[in-house]
Amino acid sequence: MEDLGENTTVLSTLRSLNSFISQRVEGGSGLDMSTSAPGSLQLQYEKNMQLEERAQQIRSKSYLIQVEREKMQMELSHKRARVELERAANTSARNYEREVDRNQELLARIRQFQEREAAAEEKMREQLECHRLCKQNLDATNQQLRELEDDLATARERISSLKGRVSEMQLSAMDQKVQVKRLESEKQELKEQLDLQQRKCQEANQKIQELQVSQEEKADQEQKIKERDGMRAILGSYDSELTQAEYSAQLTQRMWEAEDMVQKVHAHSSEMEAQLSQALEDLGVQKQRADTLEMELKMLRAQTSSTETSFPFCKEEVDALRLKVEELESERSRLEQEKQALEMQMERLTLQPSQCQHSYPAQSSHGQHSYPAQSSHGQHSYPARSSHAQLSHPARASTPILLGPANASTPILLRPAMANTPILLGPANASTPILLGPAMANTSILLSLAMGDYNQSRTKVLHMSLNPTSMARQRQREDHDRLQGECERLRGLVHALERGGPIPADLEAASSLPSSKEVAELRKQVESAELKNQRLKEVFQTKIQEFRKVCYTLTGYQIDVTTESQYRLTSQYAEHQSDCLIFKATGPSGSKMQLLETEFSRSVPELIELHLLQQDSIPAFLSALTIELFSRQTSI
């Protein structure tokens, strides 16, 4: 653009110069013509020649200027071209260097990509192997999950049944508590009666001591008793002559009192028998319930031991039932002890009326021998009566067989020879203790010895440091604590499983189930494996379909698997859909194929004879069959 501007400037300058010269020439010629016509031509010619020379010089100068300018422009353009060429060379060099660097980077990337591809292929193989292992693990995990679900279902059913049993057992336990409270109240009453009898026993012991003091006096009185017995034998002859109405009023009153006492003793004995029978019945019922609870506890233990490895269910109710059974066992042992005590009292009470019946007739006969004899003797003579009174009253005062009112505080002593070993029994009434003989004393001593009683003043008990009983109790307590802890853990596990939330970490170790995190991870792995499996199936299916289409397009045969190791080939040019060939793999890993007979194979016996039997070439047979079918369709 600059060259064009300069060229236009030069041309415009030349044009202005030519126009100026032409104007001067025209003006001068006009003046000369007016002055002198002949000499003006020469001058004009010279001037024209000068002007032409000048114009030629100007033209040459302008041409030179133009040439110089063109030269300068050429130089400038050459410089510009050289600069541009240098720039282009620099840029091309830089681009070449960049391309070289880029090619090196690309080569490095290609190597990296090749390495990555190899690593990816290795990872792909590893992932395929992991996929296979995950599939196996998935199948095993699904099997375990199904087993766990079955175990959970059975455990829930057992828990529901156990809850029903626990509710029933709780009701029975409540009934047993009521019965235990009633038995405890009865026990309290019996304890109060026992305390009363113990107080009476102490009083009787004091009286026994007094009687032991009076033993010496009784020894002196025995002689008098013998004399009285002699007098009683003498007076026995008068008994047949006397009637019942002739007895004294005092003897009759004492006989009535004795009969009342015997009736009261019988009534108390019957009442104690009724209480004992009721206690025995209650004890039998409690024992039956305890046995049933023990059987149920054994069944629960068996169920617990059988299902402990598969699914641990709630044991707190079982533990509570075990505690209740233990309490009932202790209550049963306590009731058995009370039963033994009641049986002892019952035996003593059964012995009491018989001994009273043996003692009271003796006393009545004693009265019959004394008082009628006294009255009959009084009919004969006063001195005899006074002597009888002197014999009878001291004897009556000194004899240990005494009768008194039932409400008096005088003790009834049975058999003076038994006074050295008195045994306290149940009360005939509120204030009359009864003393029995040495046979019952021996029985009570044997029972007390059997119950572990001993004389602390003469006997010392040594406790072993390694006591089997204490060791057994320690083991029982440890087992109880362990079972209680297991029951609490299993109860927490059952609650967690019922809620469907996460299982606590401390309960995961107590059970055979996996943790919630492991289950979640396994589920995620299963889901990812299923997705991968589904994608692989889709990819395999598409690839298989593509491969089948390619095989069908290239070979002209559609291959289908009918059964195991049997393949059906249908030609692309078959006339009917039923025209097919069936091959069976007979060799190891399908190395040999055998053509099975079909309707379509019967139609081409020549090809079978030639290619299969003679040439032993299945591809040649299939290609020949394809050509023949194709020729049939094209010829038609």
XYZ file of C-alpha atoms in Angstrom:
636
model
C 0.000 0.000 0.000
C 2.864 2.448 0.697
C 4.384 1.748 -2.788
C 1.110 2.585 -4.495
C 0.829 5.866 -2.583
C 4.347 6.917 -3.555
C 3.725 6.050 -7.215
C 0.568 8.140 -7.321
C 2.462 11.088 -5.756
C 5.173 10.966 -8.480
C 2.614 10.760 -11.269
C 0.627 13.680 -9.927
C 3.837 15.748 -9.666
C 4.731 14.948 -13.306
C 1.274 15.868 -14.487
C 1.359 19.214 -12.691
C 4.814 19.926 -14.164
C 3.690 19.116 -17.725
C 0.621 21.276 -17.380
C 2.746 24.179 -16.096
C 5.218 23.846 -18.999
C 2.454 23.697 -21.549
C 0.861 26.840 -20.101
C 4.171 28.759 -20.237
C 4.808 27.677 -23.773
C 1.381 28.742 -24.923
C 1.686 32.152 -23.188
C 5.118 32.916 -24.656
C 4.104 31.903 -28.117
C 1.142 34.244 -27.998
C 3.341 37.223 -27.007
C 6.000 36.509 -29.628
C 3.468 36.212 -32.352
C 2.185 39.581 -31.505
C 5.646 41.259 -31.601
C 7.563 39.545 -34.302
C 6.311 36.855 -36.515
C 9.464 35.732 -38.360
C 12.049 35.523 -35.531
C 9.649 34.107 -33.142
C 9.524 30.786 -34.777
C 13.243 30.222 -34.285
C 13.061 31.332 -30.729
C 10.005 29.345 -30.202
C 11.697 26.366 -31.690
C 14.731 26.842 -29.501
C 12.586 27.376 -26.505
C 10.620 24.333 -27.370
C 13.808 22.393 -27.759
C 15.036 23.727 -24.460
C 11.757 22.969 -22.901
C 11.823 19.533 -24.394
C 15.323 19.028 -23.108
C 14.306 20.315 -19.750
C 11.250 18.177 -19.890
C 13.404 15.280 -20.947
C 15.762 15.993 -18.086
C 12.884 16.344 -15.713
C 11.461 13.144 -17.044
C 14.771 11.375 -16.709
C 15.206 12.796 -13.247
C 11.733 11.816 -12.336
C 12.336 8.428 -13.868
C 15.554 8.164 -11.910
C 13.741 9.268 -8.826
C 11.072 6.756 -9.580
C 13.650 4.048 -10.185
C 15.442 4.950 -7.002
C 12.200 4.896 -5.182
C 11.373 1.573 -6.733
C 14.825 0.381 -5.757
C 14.291 1.602 -2.271
C 10.893 -0.019 -2.266
C 12.429 -3.229 -3.588
C 15.080 -3.073 -0.913
C 12.467 -2.402 1.700
C 10.329 -5.194 0.366
C 13.393 -7.432 0.230
C 14.195 -6.531 3.809
C 10.627 -7.089 4.789
C 10.605 -10.405 2.962
C 13.849 -11.383 4.629
C 12.500 -10.365 8.026
C 9.302 -12.215 7.356
C 11.298 -15.175 6.130
C 13.398 -15.080 9.256
C 10.290 -14.789 11.322
C 8.719 -17.675 9.452
C 11.912 -19.671 9.843
C 11.957 -18.917 13.558
C 8.314 -19.788 13.922
C 8.785 -22.946 11.873
C 11.808 -23.847 14.012
C 9.859 -23.197 17.126
C 6.927 -25.160 15.733
C 9.284 -27.950 14.782
C 10.729 -27.990 18.263
C 7.226 -27.948 19.677
C 6.227 -30.768 17.392
C 9.313 -32.709 18.430
C 8.508 -32.135 22.092
C 4.909 -32.972 21.444
C 5.913 -36.125 19.623
C 8.121 -37.118 22.544
C 5.290 -36.398 24.949
C 2.955 -38.384 22.749
C 5.432 -41.247 22.673
C 5.696 -41.083 26.462
C 1.923 -40.990 26.695
C 1.680 -43.899 24.302
C 4.076 -45.851 26.489
C 2.094 -44.846 29.570
C -1.128 -45.797 27.858
C 0.362 -49.116 26.844
C 1.481 -49.697 30.412
C -1.917 -48.609 31.650
C -3.557 -50.870 29.130
C -1.441 -53.783 30.338
C -2.214 -52.875 33.942
C -5.873 -52.482 33.025
C -5.860 -55.880 31.370
C -4.201 -57.332 34.455
C -6.743 -55.568 36.631
C -9.478 -56.796 34.343
C -8.292 -60.357 34.798
C -8.031 -59.791 38.528
C -11.499 -58.250 38.556
C -12.838 -61.180 36.608
C -11.243 -63.505 39.135
C -12.573 -61.330 41.953
C -15.942 -61.338 40.253
C -15.897 -65.103 40.164
C -14.841 -65.244 43.809
C -17.415 -62.599 44.701
C -20.036 -64.601 42.905
C -19.079 -67.666 44.887
C -19.008 -65.603 48.077
C -22.319 -64.093 47.066
C -23.854 -67.507 46.636
C -22.438 -68.597 49.987
C -23.590 -65.362 51.605
C -27.052 -65.735 50.107
C -27.162 -69.269 51.430
C -26.063 -68.043 54.854
C -28.605 -65.227 54.709
C -31.348 -67.685 53.822
C -30.247 -69.930 56.661
C -30.111 -66.953 59.001
C -33.571 -65.846 57.890
C -34.878 -69.351 58.520
C -33.162 -69.360 61.901
C -34.619 -65.935 62.650
C -38.091 -67.120 61.702
C -37.781 -70.219 63.876
C -36.282 -68.146 66.678
C -39.133 -65.639 66.450
C -41.637 -68.456 66.597
C -39.831 -69.882 69.596
C -39.677 -66.450 71.196
C -43.422 -65.986 70.697
C -44.100 -69.423 72.168
C -41.678 -68.706 74.985
C -43.377 -65.377 75.632
C -46.672 -67.226 75.969
C -45.051 -69.711 78.300
C -43.408 -66.907 80.230
C -46.748 -65.150 80.665
C -48.277 -68.398 81.877
C -45.329 -68.962 84.180
C -45.600 -65.406 85.458
C -49.250 -66.012 86.289
C -48.354 -69.271 87.987
C -45.508 -67.494 89.769
C -47.941 -64.851 90.979
C -50.238 -67.586 92.256
C -47.280 -69.246 93.904
C -46.277 -65.935 95.465
C -49.760 -65.606 96.909
C -49.552 -69.144 98.219
C -46.062 -68.478 99.559
C -47.343 -65.387 101.351
C -50.161 -67.423 102.813
C -47.712 -70.116 103.872
C -45.453 -67.458 105.325
C -48.346 -66.105 107.363
C -49.063 -69.629 108.551
C -45.381 -70.040 109.245
C -45.431 -66.838 111.275
C -48.357 -68.139 113.268
C -46.538 -71.419 113.814
C -43.459 -69.498 114.867
C -45.503 -67.567 117.379
C -46.927 -70.814 118.691
C -43.415 -72.234 118.765
C -42.190 -69.247 120.755
C -45.064 -69.734 123.160
C -44.226 -73.397 123.456
C -40.577 -72.541 123.996
C -41.526 -70.240 126.824
C -43.659 -72.980 128.242
C -40.757 -75.366 127.764
C -38.565 -73.079 129.795
C -41.176 -72.984 132.516
C -41.442 -76.764 132.310
C -37.663 -77.051 132.590
C -37.778 -74.940 135.710
C -40.514 -77.130 137.095
C -38.497 -80.202 136.119
C -35.615 -78.842 138.131
C -37.989 -78.373 141.033
C -39.205 -81.919 140.484
C -35.636 -83.176 140.461
C -35.199 -81.467 143.829
C -38.322 -83.204 145.022
C -37.030 -86.589 143.794
C -35.529 -87.247 147.161
C -38.839 -86.484 148.858
C -40.574 -88.781 146.366
C -38.174 -91.565 147.295
C -39.387 -91.248 150.858
C -42.960 -91.196 149.656
C -42.574 -94.377 147.598
C -42.674 -96.395 150.760
C -45.888 -94.680 151.703
C -47.218 -95.371 148.211
C -46.500 -99.051 148.659
C -48.422 -98.975 151.924
C -51.214 -97.138 150.131
C -51.280 -99.775 147.433
C -51.692 -102.374 150.101
C -54.543 -100.442 151.593
C -55.931 -100.002 148.058
C -55.980 -103.758 147.624
C -57.797 -104.108 150.900
C -60.287 -101.446 149.910
C -60.809 -102.974 146.470
C -63.322 -105.382 147.895
C -65.642 -102.512 148.659
C -65.859 -101.371 145.019
C -68.422 -104.002 144.040
C -70.776 -102.885 146.765
C -70.684 -99.176 145.807
C -72.466 -97.482 142.870
C -71.608 -94.527 140.746
C -73.896 -92.234 142.695
C -72.000 -92.906 145.881
C -68.779 -91.338 144.487
C -67.804 -88.058 145.894
C -68.629 -84.850 144.033
C -64.977 -83.865 143.951
C -63.988 -87.038 142.054
C -66.837 -86.533 139.615
C -65.801 -82.954 138.985
C -62.205 -84.018 138.362
C -63.345 -86.749 136.025
C -65.357 -84.210 134.062
C -62.397 -81.900 133.923
C -60.199 -84.778 132.758
C -62.722 -85.687 130.046
C -62.897 -82.055 128.957
C -59.129 -81.945 128.770
C -59.040 -85.152 126.736
C -61.662 -83.721 124.371
C -59.662 -80.530 124.027
C -56.534 -82.556 123.345
C -58.429 -84.547 120.686
C -59.810 -81.342 119.174
C -56.360 -79.763 119.098
C -54.932 -82.962 117.628
C -57.607 -83.045 114.920
C -57.007 -79.363 114.209
C -53.273 -79.955 113.954
C -53.938 -82.962 111.712
C -56.125 -80.796 109.477
C -53.438 -78.100 109.366
C -50.815 -80.733 108.663
C -52.900 -82.293 105.884
C -53.533 -78.843 104.411
C -49.838 -78.032 104.620
C -49.012 -81.405 103.048
C -51.498 -80.763 100.247
C -50.064 -77.288 99.674
C -46.595 -78.762 99.781
C -47.609 -81.420 97.249
C -49.101 -78.763 94.980
C -45.983 -76.625 95.334
C -43.825 -79.657 94.674
C -45.822 -80.533 91.557
C -45.544 -76.963 90.339
C -41.863 -76.946 91.122
C -41.480 -80.232 89.202
C -43.380 -78.818 86.241
C -41.274 -75.685 86.373
C -38.145 -77.818 86.540
C -39.296 -79.810 83.515
C -40.060 -76.620 81.615
C -36.718 -75.219 82.689
C -34.976 -78.359 81.414
C -36.851 -78.078 78.141
C -35.917 -74.415 77.881
C -32.300 -75.259 78.636
C -32.334 -77.951 75.958
C -33.859 -75.519 73.479
C -31.340 -72.889 74.521
C -28.409 -75.260 74.030
C -29.768 -76.410 70.654
C -30.440 -72.907 69.287
C -27.606 -71.056 70.977
C -25.239 -71.455 67.994
C -27.791 -70.556 65.311
C -29.709 -67.765 66.911
C -29.561 -66.738 70.529
C -32.997 -65.860 71.857
C -34.023 -64.017 75.036
C -32.949 -65.765 78.240
C -33.912 -63.178 80.796
C -37.336 -64.751 81.265
C -35.671 -68.145 81.584
C -33.266 -66.719 84.118
C -36.144 -65.174 86.033
C -37.928 -68.511 85.921
C -34.758 -70.221 87.087
C -34.552 -67.806 89.996
C -38.196 -68.403 90.765
C -37.625 -72.140 90.611
C -34.682 -71.782 92.972
C -36.823 -69.713 95.304
C -39.529 -72.341 95.077
C -36.928 -75.024 95.757
C -35.784 -73.175 98.864
C -39.406 -72.661 99.834
C -40.042 -76.343 99.244
C -37.072 -77.306 101.416
C -38.317 -74.922 104.067
C -41.804 -76.393 103.811
C -40.341 -79.883 103.990
C -38.565 -78.924 107.193
C -41.795 -77.487 108.530
C -43.521 -80.651 107.381
C -41.027 -82.746 109.324
C -41.523 -80.538 112.358
C -45.301 -80.830 111.969
C -44.998 -84.584 111.555
C -42.966 -84.731 114.752
C -45.567 -82.640 116.520
C -48.269 -84.834 115.015
C -46.566 -87.957 116.302
C -46.257 -86.372 119.686
C -49.885 -85.305 119.593
C -50.973 -88.781 118.538
C -49.033 -90.210 121.459
C -50.460 -87.611 123.844
C -54.165 -88.665 123.842
C -53.297 -92.349 124.256
C -51.060 -91.608 127.214
C -53.680 -89.300 128.676
C -56.275 -92.025 128.230
C -53.931 -94.450 129.991
C -53.257 -92.021 132.823
C -56.772 -90.745 133.452
C -58.387 -94.159 134.016
C -55.569 -94.926 136.415
C -56.362 -91.761 138.278
C -60.076 -92.492 138.236
C -59.428 -96.004 139.494
C -57.203 -94.492 142.128
C -60.071 -92.225 143.137
C -62.486 -95.130 143.044
C -60.228 -97.087 145.338
C -59.628 -94.214 147.696
C -62.845 -92.300 148.081
C -65.375 -95.150 148.092
C -63.131 -96.987 150.420
C -63.107 -93.963 152.602
C -66.892 -93.675 152.527
C -67.444 -97.370 153.159
C -64.934 -97.290 155.915
C -66.760 -94.312 157.367
C -69.961 -96.376 157.510
C -68.298 -98.975 159.668
C -66.304 -96.876 162.143
C -64.892 -93.412 162.558
C -61.385 -94.397 163.661
C -61.016 -96.537 160.553
C -62.155 -93.626 158.454
C -59.684 -91.319 160.132
C -56.875 -93.792 159.627
C -57.846 -94.144 155.961
C -57.817 -90.401 155.684
C -54.401 -90.332 157.209
C -53.242 -92.906 154.642
C -55.076 -91.603 151.599
C -54.579 -87.874 151.863
C -50.796 -87.974 152.458
C -50.515 -90.482 149.654
C -52.619 -88.284 147.437
C -50.522 -85.293 148.408
C -47.245 -87.064 147.716
C -48.108 -88.952 144.530
C -46.809 -87.483 141.307
C -49.980 -88.466 139.433
C -52.025 -85.349 140.003
C -55.242 -84.181 138.435
C -56.224 -80.558 138.395
C -58.443 -78.154 136.565
C -57.875 -77.725 132.883
C -57.383 -74.007 133.273
C -55.015 -74.289 136.228
C -51.261 -73.964 135.988
C -50.595 -77.415 137.472
C -48.627 -79.567 135.011
C -49.875 -83.002 134.057
C -47.108 -85.559 134.652
C -47.366 -88.877 132.895
C -45.452 -91.781 134.407
C -43.196 -90.632 137.198
C -40.322 -92.629 135.788
C -40.365 -90.386 132.687
C -39.858 -87.193 134.642
C -36.100 -87.214 134.005
C -36.561 -86.797 130.189
C -39.401 -84.397 129.546
C -40.208 -83.391 125.959
C -42.398 -80.375 125.230
C -45.229 -80.876 122.737
C -48.052 -78.831 121.285
C -50.359 -77.269 123.862
C -53.523 -78.979 124.965
C -54.678 -75.562 125.953
C -53.028 -72.202 126.488
C -51.380 -72.955 129.830
C -50.838 -76.718 130.168
C -47.510 -78.185 128.975
C -47.377 -81.924 128.427
C -44.320 -84.107 129.171
C -43.750 -87.373 127.314
C -41.521 -90.399 127.806
C -37.998 -91.393 126.740
C -39.071 -93.083 123.487
C -40.215 -89.793 122.018
C -37.149 -88.134 123.514
C -34.917 -90.596 121.669
C -36.883 -90.006 118.465
C -36.557 -86.239 118.802
C -32.842 -86.567 119.539
C -32.349 -88.716 116.425
C -34.293 -86.218 114.321
C -32.302 -83.295 115.684
C -29.058 -85.192 114.993
C -30.252 -85.970 111.479
C -30.954 -82.255 110.970
C -27.371 -81.423 112.020
C -27.899 -80.450 115.626
C -25.028 -81.036 118.025
C -23.974 -80.225 121.563
C -21.931 -77.054 121.315
C -20.437 -77.526 124.792
C -18.895 -80.893 123.895
C -18.564 -80.816 120.111
C -16.431 -78.564 117.940
C -17.045 -78.194 114.218
C -14.087 -77.716 111.871
C -14.689 -76.147 108.462
C -12.280 -77.120 105.682
C -10.678 -74.337 103.674
C -11.359 -76.301 100.477
C -14.913 -77.163 101.295
C -16.678 -79.064 98.474
C -19.951 -77.430 99.441
C -18.520 -73.919 99.242
C -16.761 -74.788 95.976
C -20.003 -76.133 94.542
C -21.836 -73.004 95.661
C -19.094 -70.835 94.149
C -19.356 -72.727 90.854
C -23.119 -72.404 91.002
C -22.845 -68.652 91.571
C -20.326 -68.314 88.734
C -22.556 -70.331 86.403
C -25.503 -68.242 87.496
C -23.635 -64.976 86.835
C -22.369 -66.259 83.495
C -25.817 -67.406 82.422
C -27.313 -64.147 83.601
C -24.746 -62.170 81.585
C -25.399 -64.321 78.522
C -29.112 -63.852 79.048
C -28.716 -60.068 79.164
C -26.566 -60.040 76.032
C -28.962 -62.315 74.193
C -31.913 -60.236 75.304
C -30.252 -57.123 73.950
C -29.519 -58.975 70.719
C -33.136 -60.109 70.397
C -34.372 -56.552 71.026
C -31.947 -55.209 68.438
C -33.060 -57.817 65.896
C -36.730 -57.126 66.638
C -36.210 -53.394 66.150
C -34.284 -54.037 62.959
C -31.602 -51.508 63.877
C -27.828 -51.907 64.061
C -26.462 -54.555 66.387
C -24.265 -53.162 69.185
C -20.577 -54.009 69.046
C -20.579 -55.785 72.414
C -23.350 -58.103 71.229
C -21.686 -59.045 67.943
C -19.037 -61.146 69.747
C -21.724 -63.011 71.767
C -23.556 -64.123 68.698
C -22.585 -65.987 65.563
C -24.152 -63.316 63.341
C -21.942 -60.852 61.348
C -21.895 -57.208 62.374
C -24.136 -54.594 60.828
C -21.153 -52.944 59.153
C -20.074 -56.233 57.628
C -23.645 -56.901 56.518
C -23.862 -53.419 54.981
C -20.508 -53.868 53.245
C -21.512 -57.307 52.033
C -24.795 -55.906 50.748
C -22.947 -53.140 48.934
C -20.543 -55.678 47.479
C -23.465 -57.868 46.510
C -25.249 -54.949 44.859
C -22.112 -53.872 43.009
C -21.424 -57.473 42.020
C -25.010 -57.858 40.834
C -24.728 -54.668 38.804
C -21.439 -55.831 37.323
C -22.932 -59.229 36.672
C -25.963 -57.662 35.036
C -23.760 -55.441 32.876
C -21.543 -58.367 31.972
C -24.612 -60.397 31.104
C -25.882 -57.603 28.901
C -22.464 -57.202 27.284
C -22.111 -60.956 26.844
C -25.612 -61.168 25.443
C -24.972 -58.406 22.937
C -21.601 -59.896 22.020
C -23.126 -63.346 21.673
C -25.899 -61.987 19.474
C -23.338 -60.104 17.420
C -21.162 -63.203 17.154
C -24.156 -65.308 16.134
C -25.107 -62.769 13.478
C -21.528 -62.628 12.206
C -21.332 -66.428 12.083
C -24.708 -66.569 10.368
C -23.577 -63.957 7.833
C -20.149 -65.497 7.167
C -20.938 -69.204 7.233
C -24.609 -69.116 6.252
C -25.611 -71.356 9.178
C -27.459 -70.485 12.385
C -26.114 -72.586 15.265
C -28.395 -73.360 18.236
C -27.716 -75.513 21.286
C -30.616 -77.923 21.708
C -29.440 -80.119 24.565
C -26.148 -80.901 26.205
C -23.440 -81.529 23.575
C -25.981 -81.312 20.703
C -26.013 -78.488 18.158
C -28.593 -77.667 15.489
C -27.470 -76.026 12.204
C -30.034 -74.230 10.041
C -28.894 -73.014 6.607
C -29.559 -69.499 5.390
C -30.801 -70.936 2.102
C -32.995 -73.667 3.579
C -36.279 -74.197 1.796
C -38.199 -74.920 5.018
C -37.691 -73.942 8.653
C -37.596 -77.589 9.681
C -34.651 -78.287 7.356
C -31.785 -78.564 9.801
C -28.782 -80.685 10.693
C -28.028 -81.949 14.218
C -24.464 -82.658 15.296
C -23.436 -84.291 18.553
C -20.068 -83.813 20.252
C -18.659 -87.241 21.048
C -14.958 -86.721 21.652
C -13.284 -85.172 24.671
C -14.068 -81.430 24.906
C -16.034 -81.648 21.640
C -13.100 -82.656 19.430
C -15.229 -85.039 17.369
C -18.665 -84.353 15.919
C -21.212 -86.891 14.776
C -24.104 -86.154 12.412
C -27.460 -87.366 13.690
C -30.108 -88.580 11.295
C -32.930 -86.162 10.473
C -35.435 -85.781 7.642
C -33.266 -83.153 6.009
C -30.107 -85.293 6.273
C -31.920 -88.127 4.471
C -32.437 -85.815 1.475
C -28.670 -85.351 0.889
C -27.157 -88.857 1.084
C -24.682 -88.196 -1.759
C -23.057 -85.268 0.047
C -22.889 -87.241 3.270
C -21.339 -90.205 1.483
C -18.783 -88.067 -0.312
C -17.699 -85.470 2.222
C -18.336 -87.139 5.562
C -17.722 -90.800 4.964
C -15.018 -90.602 2.319
C -13.330 -87.245 2.913
C -14.197 -86.940 6.621
C -14.600 -83.163 6.328
C -17.527 -81.413 7.932
C -16.632 -77.915 6.531
C -16.554 -79.329 2.997
C -19.916 -80.994 3.564
C -21.446 -77.758 4.896
C -19.995 -75.661 2.055
C -21.206 -78.142 -0.561
C -24.641 -78.174 1.036
C -24.702 -74.364 1.039
C -23.756 -74.245 -2.640
C -26.418 -76.791 -3.537
C -29.150 -74.965 -1.578
C -28.060 -71.639 -3.076
C -28.153 -73.114 -6.589
C -31.638 -74.465 -5.938
C -32.939 -71.050 -4.873
C -31.195 -69.141 -7.680
C -32.270 -71.636 -10.338
C -35.843 -71.273 -9.229
